[in-house]
């Protein structure tokens, strides 16, 4: 609690991944997460003050007005000033909370003009990422412990994947999120995003990664036996590195428009 209040979160939380004995939220790497952390800390001050105030009142009552200390209690039943105060002050506190809360909600929900669009599809039990502007899609599968050992630097356990989602730094990324079979949820704590992946419904969110690095998240909707084993790994790189990756990826991964006619042909052939 003290550490949180003193703002020592940098020492306690990892960048882009959880750390042992972590107490606070993961470090922020997007403007939305900056605001979420600010709002979290702001609420913590308010809730701590209210809790301390109620505790002090309880202690005063217990000490000053117990049967021994105060044998003949007062018969007072109403106090207009006090009743108006304990109605108005909580209303004022709620309004003070509501203003930044709604501002944050609109900030999260209004997608700014996007530089790049990526569609994440939740599947049992892995994610697929499509880059519709560049017409390719690939699967992102969790690495086993043995596979992890071969990667340098070794990715964190249950979070590393074979094919990471790659985005450029300081660009606005629009995420389209959908489920292919059951409801999943796409979450990256450092970007402050968490949105359901629902079959038949395209959800949208956005983020702007402000620091290069690898940011991990996990499916956040119970989706079946391997729910815990479909991590999300986002690699944030410079714009030049991203352009180079995009060129490679276009060759490496099957093109969406190449794959689709075959599927359609196979389906209509079967009818
Ligand atoms: Cu899932």
Tab-separated table of C-alpha atoms and ligand atoms in Angstrom:
chain	number	residue	atom	x	y	z
A	1	UNK	CA	0.000	0.000	0.000
A	2	UNK	CA	2.778	2.408	0.994
A	3	UNK	CA	4.810	1.472	-2.059
A	4	UNK	CA	1.812	2.085	-4.307
A	5	UNK	CA	1.168	5.476	-2.726
A	6	UNK	CA	4.798	6.500	-3.058
A	7	UNK	CA	4.589	5.685	-6.772
A	8	UNK	CA	7.273	2.977	-6.675
A	9	UNK	CA	5.479	1.027	-9.400
A	10	UNK	CA	8.454	1.031	-11.773
A	11	UNK	CA	10.395	-1.165	-9.369
A	12	UNK	CA	7.468	-3.485	-8.786
A	13	UNK	CA	5.918	-4.112	-12.181
A	14	UNK	CA	7.571	-5.462	-15.290
A	15	UNK	CA	7.416	-3.811	-18.705
A	16	UNK	CA	4.990	-5.708	-20.879
A	17	UNK	CA	4.793	-8.737	-18.612
A	18	UNK	CA	4.009	-9.565	-14.986
A	19	UNK	CA	6.896	-9.806	-12.529
A	20	UNK	CA	7.330	-11.818	-9.309
A	21	UNK	CA	5.703	-10.166	-6.297
A	22	UNK	CA	4.229	-7.493	-8.512
A	23	UNK	CA	1.911	-5.200	-6.571
A	24	UNK	CA	0.772	-2.581	-9.055
A	25	UNK	CA	-0.509	-2.599	-12.604
A	26	UNK	CA	1.950	-3.458	-15.368
A	27	UNK	CA	3.922	-0.485	-16.672
A	28	UNK	CA	2.127	1.629	-19.211
A	29	UNK	CA	3.135	1.775	-22.861
A	30	UNK	CA	0.162	3.656	-24.315
A	31	UNK	CA	-1.703	6.935	-23.684
A	32	UNK	CA	-4.856	5.019	-22.641
A	33	UNK	CA	-2.924	2.986	-20.064
A	34	UNK	CA	-1.275	6.199	-18.782
A	35	UNK	CA	-4.768	7.498	-18.041
A	36	UNK	CA	-5.934	4.188	-16.535
A	37	UNK	CA	-2.981	4.209	-14.136
A	38	UNK	CA	-3.627	7.857	-13.249
A	39	UNK	CA	-7.310	7.070	-12.601
A	40	UNK	CA	-6.417	3.992	-10.538
A	41	UNK	CA	-4.038	5.998	-8.330
A	42	UNK	CA	-6.563	8.854	-8.045
A	43	UNK	CA	-9.271	6.426	-6.853
A	44	UNK	CA	-6.810	4.848	-4.431
A	45	UNK	CA	-6.287	8.218	-2.712
A	46	UNK	CA	-10.046	8.782	-2.447
A	47	UNK	CA	-10.815	5.293	-1.168
A	48	UNK	CA	-7.936	5.458	1.336
A	49	UNK	CA	-9.171	8.815	2.653
A	50	UNK	CA	-12.773	7.549	3.021
A	51	UNK	CA	-11.614	4.365	4.754
A	52	UNK	CA	-9.391	6.310	7.161
A	53	UNK	CA	-12.221	8.780	7.893
A	54	UNK	CA	-14.727	5.992	8.703
A	55	UNK	CA	-12.143	4.181	10.815
A	56	UNK	CA	-11.464	7.343	12.854
A	57	UNK	CA	-15.212	7.917	13.379
A	58	UNK	CA	-15.648	4.309	14.553
A	59	UNK	CA	-12.740	4.631	16.981
A	60	UNK	CA	-14.147	7.903	18.392
A	61	UNK	CA	-17.572	6.279	18.881
A	62	UNK	CA	-16.086	3.174	20.481
A	63	UNK	CA	-13.881	5.135	22.884
A	64	UNK	CA	-15.953	8.206	23.714
A	65	UNK	CA	-19.496	6.852	23.642
A	66	UNK	CA	-19.288	3.367	25.100
A	67	UNK	CA	-21.581	2.556	28.083
A	68	UNK	CA	-18.781	3.064	30.612
A	69	UNK	CA	-17.480	6.410	29.290
A	70	UNK	CA	-20.912	7.823	28.463
A	71	UNK	CA	-23.564	6.271	30.815
A	72	UNK	CA	-26.417	8.692	29.912
A	73	UNK	CA	-26.619	8.930	26.103
A	74	UNK	CA	-27.955	12.040	24.335
A	75	UNK	CA	-31.533	11.760	22.947
A	76	UNK	CA	-30.726	13.770	19.795
A	77	UNK	CA	-32.342	12.208	16.679
A	78	UNK	CA	-31.946	14.847	13.945
A	79	UNK	CA	-29.356	17.358	12.878
A	80	UNK	CA	-30.261	19.177	9.678
A	81	UNK	CA	-26.779	20.465	8.895
A	82	UNK	CA	-25.207	17.031	9.418
A	83	UNK	CA	-27.849	15.258	7.294
A	84	UNK	CA	-27.458	17.707	4.408
A	85	UNK	CA	-23.672	17.324	4.640
A	86	UNK	CA	-23.648	13.511	4.589
A	87	UNK	CA	-25.891	13.585	1.520
A	88	UNK	CA	-24.170	16.359	-0.425
A	89	UNK	CA	-20.532	15.405	0.247
A	90	UNK	CA	-20.844	11.831	-1.148
A	91	UNK	CA	-22.634	13.265	-4.215
A	92	UNK	CA	-19.764	15.695	-4.742
A	93	UNK	CA	-17.234	12.850	-4.375
A	94	UNK	CA	-19.126	10.752	-6.961
A	95	UNK	CA	-19.219	13.682	-9.408
A	96	UNK	CA	-15.481	14.236	-8.914
A	97	UNK	CA	-14.945	10.537	-9.789
A	98	UNK	CA	-17.419	10.552	-12.693
A	99	UNK	CA	-15.731	13.372	-14.649
A	100	UNK	CA	-12.343	11.674	-15.267
A	101	UNK	CA	-14.088	8.279	-15.474
A	102	UNK	CA	-16.260	9.330	-18.427
A	103	UNK	CA	-13.377	11.202	-20.038
A	104	UNK	CA	-11.321	7.981	-19.927
A	105	UNK	CA	-14.229	5.892	-21.228
A	106	UNK	CA	-14.674	8.154	-24.278
A	107	UNK	CA	-10.896	8.197	-24.846
A	108	UNK	CA	-10.896	4.373	-24.929
A	109	UNK	CA	-14.005	3.976	-27.073
A	110	UNK	CA	-13.445	6.654	-29.734
A	111	UNK	CA	-10.922	5.155	-32.129
A	112	UNK	CA	-8.792	7.944	-33.629
A	113	UNK	CA	-7.843	7.861	-37.313
A	114	UNK	CA	-5.844	4.650	-37.571
A	115	UNK	CA	-2.442	4.201	-39.259
A	116	UNK	CA	-2.810	0.432	-39.406
A	117	UNK	CA	-5.588	-2.096	-38.878
A	118	UNK	CA	-5.080	-5.573	-37.457
A	119	UNK	CA	-7.766	-8.187	-37.016
A	120	UNK	CA	-7.310	-10.623	-34.130
A	121	UNK	CA	-9.373	-13.804	-34.227
A	122	UNK	CA	-9.723	-15.851	-31.050
A	123	UNK	CA	-9.740	-19.578	-31.722
A	124	UNK	CA	-9.702	-22.673	-29.529
A	125	UNK	CA	-6.899	-22.207	-28.438
A	126	UNK	CA	-4.689	-19.665	-30.170
A	127	UNK	CA	-4.927	-16.281	-31.851
A	128	UNK	CA	-4.748	-15.465	-35.552
A	129	UNK	CA	-3.676	-12.026	-36.745
A	130	UNK	CA	-4.703	-10.618	-40.103
A	131	UNK	CA	-3.199	-7.485	-41.646
A	132	UNK	CA	-5.984	-6.699	-44.115
A	133	UNK	CA	-4.099	-3.753	-45.721
A	134	UNK	CA	-1.271	-6.138	-46.646
A	135	UNK	CA	-3.547	-9.124	-47.250
A	136	UNK	CA	-2.009	-11.786	-45.033
A	137	UNK	CA	-2.961	-13.721	-41.930
A	138	UNK	CA	-1.024	-16.003	-39.582
A	139	UNK	CA	-1.530	-18.079	-36.444
A	140	UNK	CA	0.202	-17.339	-33.176
A	141	UNK	CA	0.772	-20.467	-31.080
A	142	UNK	CA	2.216	-20.655	-27.565
A	143	UNK	CA	5.772	-22.010	-27.281
A	144	UNK	CA	6.342	-25.120	-25.196
A	145	UNK	CA	9.051	-25.094	-22.506
A	146	UNK	CA	11.417	-26.945	-24.848
A	147	UNK	CA	10.757	-24.519	-27.730
A	148	UNK	CA	11.229	-21.530	-25.425
A	149	UNK	CA	14.761	-22.633	-24.493
A	150	UNK	CA	15.831	-22.314	-28.141
A	151	UNK	CA	14.766	-18.661	-28.396
A	152	UNK	CA	17.141	-15.866	-27.410
A	153	UNK	CA	16.256	-13.985	-25.241
A	154	UNK	CA	14.069	-16.661	-23.695
A	155	UNK	CA	10.430	-15.519	-23.686
A	156	UNK	CA	8.465	-15.760	-20.425
A	157	UNK	CA	6.765	-19.077	-19.659
A	158	UNK	CA	3.189	-19.493	-20.972
A	159	UNK	CA	3.485	-16.105	-22.732
A	160	UNK	CA	5.961	-16.616	-25.580
A	161	UNK	CA	4.536	-17.472	-29.018
A	162	UNK	CA	5.936	-18.649	-32.349
A	163	UNK	CA	4.610	-15.736	-34.440
A	164	UNK	CA	4.229	-12.428	-32.638
A	165	UNK	CA	1.906	-9.671	-33.705
A	166	UNK	CA	4.203	-6.847	-34.857
A	167	UNK	CA	3.293	-3.147	-34.809
A	168	UNK	CA	5.213	0.095	-35.388
A	169	UNK	CA	5.946	2.368	-32.413
A	170	UNK	CA	3.955	5.605	-31.985
A	171	UNK	CA	1.360	4.657	-34.604
A	172	UNK	CA	-2.329	4.283	-33.966
A	173	UNK	CA	-3.311	0.641	-34.335
A	174	UNK	CA	-6.977	-0.198	-34.807
A	175	UNK	CA	-7.761	-3.697	-33.541
A	176	UNK	CA	-10.693	-5.609	-34.917
A	177	UNK	CA	-11.435	-8.498	-32.591
A	178	UNK	CA	-13.685	-11.475	-33.284
A	179	UNK	CA	-14.163	-15.046	-32.070
A	180	UNK	CA	-14.153	-18.017	-34.429
A	181	UNK	CA	-15.773	-20.605	-32.146
A	182	UNK	CA	-16.546	-19.404	-28.601
A	183	UNK	CA	-16.105	-16.115	-26.763
A	184	UNK	CA	-12.469	-15.198	-26.051
A	185	UNK	CA	-11.098	-11.836	-24.943
A	186	UNK	CA	-8.141	-9.913	-26.328
A	187	UNK	CA	-6.105	-8.276	-23.574
A	188	UNK	CA	-2.784	-6.474	-23.392
A	189	UNK	CA	-2.382	-4.883	-19.932
A	190	UNK	CA	0.409	-2.450	-20.883
A	191	UNK	CA	-1.758	-0.966	-23.650
A	192	UNK	CA	-4.844	-0.788	-21.436
A	193	UNK	CA	-6.946	-2.868	-23.823
A	194	UNK	CA	-9.334	-5.701	-23.016
A	195	UNK	CA	-12.149	-6.540	-25.386
A	196	UNK	CA	-14.320	-9.595	-25.981
A	197	UNK	CA	-13.803	-11.702	-29.103
A	198	UNK	CA	-17.349	-12.788	-29.920
A	199	UNK	CA	-18.335	-15.100	-32.809
A	200	UNK	CA	-20.418	-13.152	-35.333
A	201	UNK	CA	-19.656	-9.743	-33.895
A	202	UNK	CA	-16.740	-7.509	-34.845
A	203	UNK	CA	-15.466	-5.562	-31.829
A	204	UNK	CA	-13.102	-2.644	-32.160
A	205	UNK	CA	-10.481	-1.114	-29.928
A	206	UNK	CA	-7.243	0.792	-30.438
A	207	UNK	CA	-3.847	1.494	-28.944
A	208	UNK	CA	-0.757	3.570	-29.604
A	209	UNK	CA	2.365	1.839	-28.299
A	210	UNK	CA	4.786	4.521	-27.123
A	211	UNK	CA	7.788	2.302	-26.321
A	212	UNK	CA	9.500	-0.452	-28.275
A	213	UNK	CA	9.526	-3.899	-26.711
A	214	UNK	CA	7.452	-7.048	-26.387
A	215	UNK	CA	4.136	-6.793	-24.597
A	216	UNK	CA	2.286	-9.862	-23.400
A	217	UNK	CA	-1.345	-10.510	-22.627
A	218	UNK	CA	-3.641	-13.477	-22.214
A	219	UNK	CA	-7.087	-14.564	-23.310
A	220	UNK	CA	-9.359	-13.109	-20.641
A	221	UNK	CA	-12.612	-14.959	-21.143
A	222	UNK	CA	-12.936	-18.598	-20.034
A	223	UNK	CA	-13.019	-20.379	-23.374
A	224	UNK	CA	-12.295	-24.043	-22.708
A	225	UNK	CA	-9.560	-26.399	-21.612
A	226	UNK	CA	-6.601	-24.478	-23.052
A	227	UNK	CA	-7.846	-21.019	-22.073
A	228	UNK	CA	-4.635	-20.451	-20.113
A	229	UNK	CA	-2.440	-21.414	-23.068
A	230	UNK	CA	-3.371	-18.894	-25.768
A	231	UNK	CA	-1.156	-15.906	-24.939
A	232	UNK	CA	-0.988	-12.655	-26.868
A	233	UNK	CA	2.469	-11.324	-27.748
A	234	UNK	CA	2.834	-7.922	-29.399
A	235	UNK	CA	6.252	-6.784	-30.596
A	236	UNK	CA	6.577	-3.016	-30.948
A	237	UNK	CA	9.350	-2.009	-33.360
A	238	UNK	CA	10.604	1.090	-35.171
A	239	UNK	CA	8.842	2.109	-38.359
A	240	UNK	CA	11.760	0.902	-40.565
A	241	UNK	CA	11.855	-2.475	-38.792
A	242	UNK	CA	8.103	-2.747	-39.214
A	243	UNK	CA	8.270	-2.061	-42.961
A	244	UNK	CA	10.968	-4.734	-43.292
A	245	UNK	CA	8.915	-7.209	-41.247
A	246	UNK	CA	5.848	-6.450	-43.362
A	247	UNK	CA	7.746	-7.275	-46.577
A	248	UNK	CA	8.972	-10.574	-45.085
A	249	UNK	CA	5.578	-11.432	-43.658
A	250	UNK	CA	3.825	-10.870	-46.998
A	251	UNK	CA	6.027	-13.588	-48.498
A	252	UNK	CA	6.042	-15.874	-45.449
A	253	UNK	CA	2.329	-16.036	-44.714
A	254	UNK	CA	-0.432	-17.151	-47.031
A	255	UNK	CA	-2.281	-14.320	-48.716
A	256	UNK	CA	-5.884	-13.936	-47.588
A	257	UNK	CA	-7.228	-13.535	-51.133
A	258	UNK	CA	-5.272	-16.591	-52.315
A	259	UNK	CA	-6.647	-18.776	-49.558
A	260	UNK	CA	-10.251	-17.723	-49.768
A	261	UNK	CA	-11.272	-18.767	-53.318
A	262	UNK	CA	-9.976	-22.273	-52.617
A	263	UNK	CA	-12.142	-22.550	-49.507
A	264	UNK	CA	-15.182	-21.216	-51.362
A	265	UNK	CA	-14.544	-23.585	-54.282
A	266	UNK	CA	-14.169	-26.539	-51.951
A	267	UNK	CA	-17.373	-25.624	-50.114
A	268	UNK	CA	-19.442	-25.136	-53.285
A	269	UNK	CA	-17.938	-28.295	-54.798
A	270	UNK	CA	-19.184	-30.309	-51.859
A	271	UNK	CA	-22.773	-29.137	-52.280
B	1	LIG	CU1	-9.733	-17.913	-25.356
